[in-house]
GROMACS .gro file of C-alpha atoms in nm:
model
  403
    1MET     CA    1   0.757   2.514  -3.697
    2ASP     CA    2   0.371   2.495  -3.741
    3PHE     CA    3   0.226   2.610  -3.421
    4ASN     CA    4  -0.178   2.645  -3.451
    5VAL     CA    5  -0.262   3.007  -3.207
    6LYS     CA    6  -0.652   2.880  -3.275
    7LYS     CA    7  -0.577   2.585  -3.185
    8LEU     CA    8  -0.336   2.660  -2.843
    9ALA     CA    9  -0.597   2.859  -2.769
   10SER     CA   10  -0.860   2.637  -2.720
   11ASP     CA   11  -0.688   2.378  -2.518
   12ALA     CA   12  -0.665   2.637  -2.216
   13GLY     CA   13  -0.983   2.750  -2.277
   14VAL     CA   14  -1.085   2.417  -2.208
   15PHE     CA   15  -0.766   2.359  -1.990
   16PHE     CA   16  -0.944   2.676  -1.743
   17SER     CA   17  -1.307   2.548  -1.806
   18ARG     CA   18  -1.205   2.232  -1.648
   19ALA     CA   19  -0.995   2.376  -1.373
   20MET     CA   20  -1.280   2.671  -1.330
   21GLN     CA   21  -1.566   2.351  -1.291
   22PHE     CA   22  -1.366   2.148  -1.079
   23THR     CA   23  -1.270   2.441  -0.786
   24GLU     CA   24  -1.615   2.499  -0.810
   25GLU     CA   25  -1.731   2.150  -0.706
   26LYS     CA   26  -1.465   2.169  -0.396
   27LEU     CA   27  -1.579   2.459  -0.280
   28GLY     CA   28  -1.943   2.352  -0.280
   29GLN     CA   29  -2.057   2.540  -0.494
   30ALA     CA   30  -2.130   2.368  -0.884
   31GLU     CA   31  -2.317   2.082  -0.958
   32LYS     CA   32  -2.117   1.733  -0.981
   33THR     CA   33  -2.257   1.432  -1.282
   34GLU     CA   34  -2.329   1.170  -0.990
   35LEU     CA   35  -2.153   0.744  -1.174
   36ASP     CA   36  -2.392   0.474  -1.093
   37ALA     CA   37  -2.327   0.274  -0.821
   38HIS     CA   38  -2.241  -0.005  -0.986
   39PHE     CA   39  -1.965   0.238  -1.234
   40GLU     CA   40  -1.807   0.349  -0.785
   41ASN     CA   41  -1.805   0.008  -0.669
   42LEU     CA   42  -1.604  -0.081  -1.034
   43MET     CA   43  -1.344   0.161  -1.022
   44ALA     CA   44  -1.280   0.117  -0.634
   45ARG     CA   45  -1.187  -0.230  -0.650
   46ALA     CA   46  -0.953  -0.156  -1.038
   47ASP     CA   47  -0.774   0.061  -0.772
   48CYS     CA   48  -0.839  -0.204  -0.505
   49THR     CA   49  -0.666  -0.417  -0.790
   50LYS     CA   50  -0.391  -0.230  -0.871
   51ASN     CA   51  -0.296  -0.122  -0.513
   52TRP     CA   52  -0.262  -0.507  -0.341
   53THR     CA   53  -0.074  -0.567  -0.672
   54GLU     CA   54   0.230  -0.356  -0.633
   55LYS     CA   55   0.232  -0.469  -0.267
   56ILE     CA   56   0.275  -0.869  -0.372
   57LEU     CA   57   0.505  -0.787  -0.651
   58ARG     CA   58   0.666  -0.560  -0.359
   59GLN     CA   59   0.692  -0.790  -0.114
   60THR     CA   60   0.773  -1.076  -0.406
   61GLU     CA   61   1.096  -0.886  -0.509
   62VAL     CA   62   1.261  -0.865  -0.186
   63LEU     CA   63   1.158  -1.302  -0.127
   64LEU     CA   64   1.356  -1.322  -0.399
   65GLN     CA   65   1.622  -1.074  -0.450
   66PRO     CA   66   1.693  -0.948   0.016
   67ASN     CA   67   1.948  -0.752  -0.188
   68LEU     CA   68   1.865  -0.379  -0.175
   69SER     CA   69   2.158  -0.283  -0.437
   70ALA     CA   70   2.070  -0.538  -0.649
   71ARG     CA   71   1.770  -0.536  -0.664
   72VAL     CA   72   1.794  -0.099  -0.844
   73GLU     CA   73   2.077  -0.320  -1.087
   74GLU     CA   74   1.824  -0.514  -1.157
   75PHE     CA   75   1.577  -0.261  -1.265
   76LEU     CA   76   1.800  -0.031  -1.383
   77TYR     CA   77   1.955  -0.321  -1.713
   78GLU     CA   78   1.506  -0.385  -1.687
   79LYS     CA   79   1.483  -0.025  -1.834
   80LEU     CA   80   1.793  -0.032  -2.025
   81ASP     CA   81   1.626  -0.362  -2.211
   82ARG     CA   82   1.984  -0.430  -2.153
   83LYS     CA   83   2.026  -0.862  -2.064
   84VAL     CA   84   2.112  -0.877  -1.663
   85PRO     CA   85   2.406  -1.012  -1.584
   86SER     CA   86   2.426  -1.389  -1.438
   87ARG     CA   87   2.518  -1.317  -1.069
   88VAL     CA   88   2.645  -1.569  -0.840
   89THR     CA   89   2.399  -1.672  -0.562
   90ASN     CA   90   2.459  -1.700  -0.200
   91GLY     CA   91   2.478  -2.135  -0.192
   92GLU     CA   92   2.710  -2.117  -0.448
   93LEU     CA   93   2.938  -1.883  -0.363
   94LEU     CA   94   2.883  -2.078   0.039
   95ALA     CA   95   2.986  -2.348  -0.184
   96GLN     CA   96   3.325  -2.240  -0.322
   97TYR     CA   97   3.526  -2.078   0.005
   98MET     CA   98   3.407  -2.410   0.168
   99THR     CA   99   3.620  -2.587  -0.135
  100GLU     CA  100   3.902  -2.389  -0.095
  101ALA     CA  101   3.889  -2.405   0.230
  102ALA     CA  102   3.905  -2.799   0.170
  103ASN     CA  103   4.180  -2.769  -0.067
  104ASP     CA  104   4.372  -2.552   0.219
  105PHE     CA  105   4.308  -2.740   0.484
  106GLY     CA  106   4.339  -3.098   0.268
  107PRO     CA  107   4.069  -3.275   0.060
  108GLY     CA  108   4.166  -3.683   0.285
  109THR     CA  109   4.164  -3.532   0.692
  110PRO     CA  110   3.819  -3.540   0.792
  111TYR     CA  111   3.725  -3.194   0.757
  112GLY     CA  112   3.852  -3.115   0.460
  113LYS     CA  113   3.645  -3.406   0.349
  114THR     CA  114   3.305  -3.293   0.557
  115LEU     CA  115   3.426  -2.927   0.372
  116ILE     CA  116   3.346  -3.078   0.048
  117LYS     CA  117   3.143  -3.224   0.112
  118VAL     CA  118   2.846  -3.004   0.276
  119GLY     CA  119   3.019  -2.725   0.005
  120GLU     CA  120   2.884  -2.972  -0.267
  121THR     CA  121   2.506  -2.919  -0.102
  122GLN     CA  122   2.589  -2.607  -0.113
  123ARG     CA  123   2.660  -2.497  -0.475
  124ARG     CA  124   2.313  -2.741  -0.550
  125LEU     CA  125   2.123  -2.541  -0.323
  126GLY     CA  126   2.226  -2.242  -0.437
  127ALA     CA  127   2.177  -2.361  -0.790
  128ALA     CA  128   1.824  -2.496  -0.723
  129GLU     CA  129   1.806  -2.138  -0.547
  130ARG     CA  130   1.823  -1.991  -0.893
  131ASP     CA  131   1.643  -2.203  -1.075
  132PHE     CA  132   1.356  -2.141  -0.834
  133ILE     CA  133   1.373  -1.751  -0.890
  134GLN     CA  134   1.395  -1.762  -1.271
  135SER     CA  135   1.046  -1.960  -1.228
  136ALA     CA  136   0.893  -1.726  -1.085
  137SER     CA  137   0.966  -1.449  -1.198
  138ILE     CA  138   0.892  -1.539  -1.555
  139ASN     CA  139   0.508  -1.724  -1.418
  140PHE     CA  140   0.456  -1.471  -1.160
  141LEU     CA  141   0.714  -1.168  -1.129
  142THR     CA  142   0.636  -1.073  -1.530
  143PRO     CA  143   0.266  -1.168  -1.491
  144LEU     CA  144   0.165  -0.895  -1.184
  145ARG     CA  145   0.375  -0.684  -1.358
  146ASN     CA  146   0.240  -0.684  -1.749
  147PHE     CA  147  -0.102  -0.582  -1.548
  148LEU     CA  148   0.067  -0.243  -1.387
  149GLU     CA  149   0.267  -0.151  -1.647
  150GLY     CA  150  -0.017  -0.191  -1.930
  151ASP     CA  151  -0.356  -0.241  -1.806
  152TRP     CA  152  -0.366  -0.047  -1.555
  153ARG     CA  153  -0.191   0.256  -1.736
  154THR     CA  154  -0.478   0.250  -2.010
  155ILE     CA  155  -0.775   0.206  -1.713
  156SER     CA  156  -0.577   0.467  -1.565
  157LYS     CA  157  -0.573   0.727  -1.880
  158GLU     CA  158  -0.935   0.597  -1.981
  159ARG     CA  159  -1.045   0.735  -1.608
  160ARG     CA  160  -0.893   1.087  -1.639
  161THR     CA  161  -1.041   1.066  -2.021
  162LEU     CA  162  -1.415   1.075  -1.861
  163GLN     CA  163  -1.295   1.275  -1.551
  164ASN     CA  164  -1.305   1.565  -1.825
  165CYS     CA  165  -1.541   1.440  -1.970
  166ARG     CA  166  -1.795   1.487  -1.691
  167LEU     CA  167  -1.676   1.868  -1.612
  168ASP     CA  168  -1.687   1.960  -1.985
  169LEU     CA  169  -2.057   1.820  -1.944
  170ASP     CA  170  -2.100   1.990  -1.602
  171ALA     CA  171  -1.958   2.313  -1.697
  172CYS     CA  172  -2.160   2.269  -2.033
  173LYS     CA  173  -2.496   2.198  -1.768
  174ALA     CA  174  -2.410   2.539  -1.579
  175ARG     CA  175  -2.389   2.766  -1.918
  176LEU     CA  176  -2.711   2.627  -2.073
  177LYS     CA  177  -2.847   2.645  -1.706
  178LYS     CA  178  -2.681   3.084  -1.662
  179ALA     CA  179  -2.800   3.163  -2.091
  180LYS     CA  180  -3.157   2.999  -1.963
  181ALA     CA  181  -3.148   3.233  -1.657
  182ALA     CA  182  -3.027   3.530  -1.854
  183GLU     CA  183  -3.297   3.482  -2.109
  184ALA     CA  184  -3.540   3.433  -1.859
  185LYS     CA  185  -3.453   3.845  -1.680
  186ALA     CA  186  -3.442   3.983  -2.074
  187ALA     CA  187  -3.763   3.884  -2.144
  188ALA     CA  188  -3.934   4.077  -1.892
  189VAL     CA  189  -4.196   4.294  -1.996
  190PRO     CA  190  -4.075   4.699  -1.914
  191ASP     CA  191  -4.241   4.986  -1.731
  192PHE     CA  192  -4.302   5.142  -1.969
  193GLN     CA  193  -4.379   5.476  -1.814
  194GLU     CA  194  -4.018   5.494  -1.684
  195THR     CA  195  -3.871   5.289  -1.976
  196ARG     CA  196  -3.759   5.441  -2.313
  197PRO     CA  197  -3.862   5.292  -2.635
  198ARG     CA  198  -3.535   5.266  -2.685
  199ASN     CA  199  -3.479   5.137  -2.426
  200TYR     CA  200  -3.728   4.871  -2.540
  201VAL     CA  201  -3.534   4.758  -2.808
  202LEU     CA  202  -3.185   4.684  -2.639
  203SER     CA  203  -3.436   4.487  -2.398
  204ALA     CA  204  -3.570   4.309  -2.728
  205SER     CA  205  -3.264   4.280  -2.895
  206ALA     CA  206  -3.062   4.166  -2.598
  207SER     CA  207  -3.331   3.834  -2.564
  208ALA     CA  208  -3.263   3.751  -2.961
  209LEU     CA  209  -2.942   3.718  -2.778
  210TRP     CA  210  -2.960   3.543  -2.474
  211SER     CA  211  -3.209   3.300  -2.649
  212ASP     CA  212  -2.917   3.221  -2.930
  213GLU     CA  213  -2.698   3.143  -2.630
  214VAL     CA  214  -2.929   2.929  -2.500
  215GLU     CA  215  -2.998   2.698  -2.813
  216LYS     CA  216  -2.575   2.711  -2.832
  217ALA     CA  217  -2.583   2.608  -2.515
  218GLU     CA  218  -2.786   2.372  -2.589
  219HIS     CA  219  -2.622   2.202  -2.805
  220GLU     CA  220  -2.280   2.212  -2.691
  221LEU     CA  221  -2.448   1.950  -2.427
  222ARG     CA  222  -2.589   1.727  -2.625
  223LEU     CA  223  -2.291   1.700  -2.793
  224THR     CA  224  -2.085   1.687  -2.450
  225GLN     CA  225  -2.367   1.442  -2.286
  226THR     CA  226  -2.253   1.229  -2.618
  227GLU     CA  227  -1.921   1.167  -2.553
  228PHE     CA  228  -1.907   1.083  -2.160
  229ASP     CA  229  -2.137   0.798  -2.223
  230ARG     CA  230  -1.888   0.680  -2.451
  231GLN     CA  231  -1.650   0.744  -2.303
  232ALA     CA  232  -1.828   0.593  -1.960
  233GLU     CA  233  -1.982   0.296  -2.217
  234VAL     CA  234  -1.540   0.242  -2.237
  235THR     CA  235  -1.460   0.271  -1.959
  236ARG     CA  236  -1.662   0.057  -1.745
  237LEU     CA  237  -1.594  -0.216  -1.948
  238LEU     CA  238  -1.260  -0.194  -1.934
  239LEU     CA  239  -1.338  -0.243  -1.542
  240GLU     CA  240  -1.489  -0.526  -1.587
  241GLY     CA  241  -1.220  -0.696  -1.718
  242ILE     CA  242  -1.015  -0.668  -1.345
  243SER     CA  243  -1.229  -1.007  -1.313
  244SER     CA  244  -1.064  -1.126  -1.591
  245THR     CA  245  -0.726  -1.024  -1.441
  246HIS     CA  246  -0.799  -1.206  -1.155
  247VAL     CA  247  -0.837  -1.518  -1.288
  248ASN     CA  248  -0.500  -1.458  -1.428
  249HIS     CA  249  -0.333  -1.387  -1.120
  250LEU     CA  250  -0.501  -1.701  -0.925
  251ARG     CA  251  -0.396  -1.888  -1.219
  252CYS     CA  252   0.006  -1.732  -1.160
  253LEU     CA  253  -0.003  -1.745  -0.780
  254HIS     CA  254  -0.086  -2.146  -0.816
  255GLU     CA  255   0.253  -2.153  -1.079
  256PHE     CA  256   0.422  -1.980  -0.796
  257VAL     CA  257   0.293  -2.178  -0.510
  258GLU     CA  258   0.421  -2.524  -0.744
  259SER     CA  259   0.755  -2.418  -0.828
  260GLN     CA  260   0.825  -2.281  -0.392
  261THR     CA  261   0.672  -2.600  -0.308
  262ASN     CA  262   0.892  -2.747  -0.626
  263TYR     CA  263   1.215  -2.584  -0.476
  264TYR     CA  264   1.162  -2.669  -0.088
  265ALA     CA  265   1.152  -2.992  -0.174
  266GLN     CA  266   1.482  -2.985  -0.385
  267CYS     CA  267   1.629  -2.822  -0.054
  268TYR     CA  268   1.513  -3.118   0.238
  269GLN     CA  269   1.576  -3.388  -0.078
  270TYR     CA  270   1.959  -3.231  -0.059
  271MET     CA  271   1.987  -3.183   0.281
  272LEU     CA  272   1.856  -3.567   0.329
  273ASP     CA  273   2.112  -3.672   0.199
  274LEU     CA  274   2.366  -3.436   0.318
  275GLN     CA  275   2.247  -3.593   0.626
  276LYS     CA  276   2.282  -3.952   0.524
  277GLN     CA  277   2.650  -3.898   0.380
  278LEU     CA  278   2.766  -3.696   0.665
  279GLY     CA  279   2.625  -4.054   0.880
  280ARG     CA  280   2.821  -4.245   0.719
  281PHE     CA  281   3.148  -4.137   0.787
  282SER     CA  282   3.063  -3.931   1.134
  283GLY     CA  283   3.246  -4.243   1.322
  284THR     CA  284   3.587  -4.097   1.252
  285PHE     CA  285   3.576  -3.844   1.508
  286VAL     CA  286   3.426  -4.065   1.768
  287GLY     CA  287   3.756  -4.105   1.957
  288ASN     CA  288   3.889  -3.722   1.926
  289ALA     CA  289   3.498  -3.615   1.995
  290GLU     CA  290   3.524  -3.836   2.268
  291SER     CA  291   3.903  -3.715   2.371
  292THR     CA  292   3.850  -3.348   2.309
  293SER     CA  293   3.375  -3.349   2.513
  294PRO     CA  294   3.369  -3.116   2.883
  295PRO     CA  295   3.297  -3.432   3.168
  296SER     CA  296   2.997  -3.442   3.231
  297ALA     CA  297   2.769  -3.243   3.433
  298ALA     CA  298   2.659  -3.585   3.643
  299ALA     CA  299   2.966  -3.680   3.725
  300SER     CA  300   3.107  -3.313   3.835
  301ALA     CA  301   2.832  -3.234   4.012
  302PRO     CA  302   2.877  -3.290   4.432
  303ALA     CA  303   2.700  -3.620   4.558
  304GLY     CA  304   2.396  -3.499   4.752
  305ALA     CA  305   2.344  -3.186   4.438
  306ALA     CA  306   2.301  -3.482   4.187
  307ALA     CA  307   2.040  -3.630   4.404
  308SER     CA  308   1.783  -3.435   4.355
  309LEU     CA  309   1.851  -3.356   4.020
  310PRO     CA  310   1.551  -3.558   3.839
  311ALA     CA  311   1.589  -3.849   3.746
  312VAL     CA  312   1.564  -3.787   3.297
  313PRO     CA  313   1.548  -4.118   3.086
  314THR     CA  314   1.787  -4.247   2.917
  315ILE     CA  315   1.896  -4.530   2.630
  316PRO     CA  316   1.916  -4.875   2.797
  317VAL     CA  317   2.309  -4.965   2.697
  318VAL     CA  318   2.374  -5.320   2.618
  319PRO     CA  319   2.625  -5.482   2.952
  320THR     CA  320   3.016  -5.473   2.870
  321ILE     CA  321   3.187  -5.794   2.877
  322GLY     CA  322   3.598  -5.737   3.019
  323GLY     CA  323   3.523  -5.390   2.865
  324VAL     CA  324   3.500  -5.454   2.539
  325PRO     CA  325   3.091  -5.419   2.455
  326ASN     CA  326   2.983  -5.785   2.359
  327ALA     CA  327   2.864  -5.692   1.979
  328VAL     CA  328   3.140  -5.439   1.894
  329ALA     CA  329   3.471  -5.611   1.756
  330GLU     CA  330   3.771  -5.278   1.642
  331GLY     CA  331   3.456  -5.103   1.598
  332VAL     CA  332   3.264  -5.306   1.329
  333LEU     CA  333   2.876  -5.418   1.427
  334ASN     CA  334   2.778  -5.759   1.358
  335PRO     CA  335   2.382  -5.686   1.374
  336ASN     CA  336   2.345  -6.064   1.493
  337GLU     CA  337   2.545  -6.073   1.846
  338VAL     CA  338   2.360  -5.808   1.966
  339LYS     CA  339   2.136  -5.833   2.218
  340PRO     CA  340   1.925  -5.603   2.362
  341PRO     CA  341   2.013  -5.487   2.738
  342ALA     CA  342   1.886  -5.650   3.040
  343SER     CA  343   1.800  -5.298   3.188
  344GLY     CA  344   1.499  -5.314   2.868
  345THR     CA  345   1.466  -5.100   2.528
  346ARG     CA  346   1.299  -4.759   2.473
  347LYS     CA  347   1.145  -4.750   2.185
  348ALA     CA  348   1.100  -4.482   1.903
  349ARG     CA  349   0.864  -4.322   1.649
  350VAL     CA  350   1.053  -4.273   1.309
  351LEU     CA  351   1.022  -3.956   1.145
  352TYR     CA  352   1.172  -3.988   0.821
  353ASP     CA  353   1.252  -4.252   0.514
  354TYR     CA  354   1.618  -4.349   0.602
  355GLU     CA  355   1.774  -4.628   0.332
  356ALA     CA  356   2.043  -4.883   0.438
  357ALA     CA  357   2.367  -4.766   0.339
  358ASP     CA  358   2.548  -5.151   0.400
  359SER     CA  359   2.420  -5.455   0.566
  360THR     CA  360   2.543  -5.312   0.936
  361GLU     CA  361   2.207  -5.034   0.918
  362LEU     CA  362   1.815  -5.085   0.951
  363ALA     CA  363   1.632  -4.949   0.644
  364LEU     CA  364   1.359  -4.698   0.827
  365LEU     CA  365   1.061  -4.555   0.724
  366ALA     CA  366   0.906  -4.306   0.849
  367ASP     CA  367   0.556  -4.300   1.139
  368GLU     CA  368   0.714  -4.677   1.233
  369MET     CA  369   0.756  -4.754   1.561
  370ILE     CA  370   1.050  -4.946   1.673
  371THR     CA  371   1.265  -5.057   1.942
  372VAL     CA  372   1.591  -4.906   2.053
  373TYR     CA  373   1.979  -4.912   2.242
  374SER     CA  374   2.253  -4.783   2.270
  375LEU     CA  375   2.618  -4.939   2.291
  376PRO     CA  376   2.932  -4.887   2.515
  377GLY     CA  377   3.205  -4.671   2.372
  378MET     CA  378   2.925  -4.651   2.015
  379ASP     CA  379   2.844  -4.324   1.837
  380PRO     CA  380   2.669  -4.133   2.000
  381ASP     CA  381   2.480  -3.987   1.667
  382TRP     CA  382   2.388  -4.353   1.669
  383LEU     CA  383   2.216  -4.601   1.789
  384ILE     CA  384   2.113  -5.044   1.773
  385GLY     CA  385   1.738  -5.010   1.609
  386GLU     CA  386   1.484  -5.350   1.619
  387ARG     CA  387   1.251  -5.427   1.418
  388GLY     CA  388   1.059  -5.758   1.506
  389ASN     CA  389   1.392  -5.980   1.400
  390GLN     CA  390   1.547  -5.711   1.179
  391LYS     CA  391   1.878  -5.528   1.401
  392GLY     CA  392   2.064  -5.284   1.284
  393LYS     CA  393   2.237  -4.972   1.283
  394VAL     CA  394   1.983  -4.661   1.305
  395PRO     CA  395   1.998  -4.214   1.327
  396VAL     CA  396   1.926  -4.072   1.619
  397THR     CA  397   1.874  -3.820   1.377
  398TYR     CA  398   1.604  -4.003   1.177
  399LEU     CA  399   1.422  -4.066   1.587
  400GLU     CA  400   1.170  -3.910   1.771
  401LEU     CA  401   1.241  -4.165   2.176
  402LEU     CA  402   0.941  -4.217   2.330
  403SER     CA  403   0.943  -4.197   2.727
   0.00000   0.00000   0.00000
């Protein structure tokens, strides 16, 4: 085993010298070399960048993976340099349960059909979530981690080196100051009446020794000053590179927002498609819903209480002929036979675009105004809409009814 005693002793001496200088500075017993204001601002900016990058990184990880145990597992795999196993998203798991439930209830039943359709949408939502997490991890989390584990570690190492150089420089300044004070004291003229010739010779010898000590201290000071200046310049260049880091993080932030926008746009489109699919066969459940629905508050309330209730605007209803709507025959709507009610109609603003599924429906454009009314016995989720000479069924969820 190669063990260098001289190097160990030298390192120990340097360590104790720095520790003593640091302690005396904290106690106010030693002078400290101050860095310029611009350098201090660069260090403060770097510390601020590091702190906020850590917080943003941590919270983004929570956003992408709320499960703490899953995050810990991914962290361990990453540290072990192993591939993280593929994990089923919550949407995909829900889709699996809905599909299995539909098979048990009967895929041909109304409930089973709906479970299958909703489950398929949940599967697509889960796949979109997986793609978003992967994109955000590559384009946003990875650059932040690279900064903390690469650039910031280099900056921290050089700052520690600069701190050690400063302590060495201040320690050399203190030694030089003490050596000059001792030299001045030894060079003082002795009193020949009270001092023997032998003591005078010793005093002259001590003065020469302190002169050598001053020269040695000045030489060490020049070396440490050069090393400190060099290290300060290296550290300054690294700290100024924080501006480039901000530019890089800004680009990554734009990519993260774009990924998140695409993800939510996909989810919105999937839910709109599901809403349209459910609306097309929602009339299947109208008969059952009407037979099992509780009586309305207006029907069950006393006459006196009903008279005191405020008037609530309702959808005008087309009158019936012989108990059957004049435009509805066996559940089939003929838009050409629909007549607006004599009591008037209501205006509605379209919230979203809607594509008509067949000739009985009316296609809609967002923000347009149409006239709407209802038919007796009609699915409550649908209304009759008119736009000029065009008529057809429209889903209520796509409309904002106006007073």
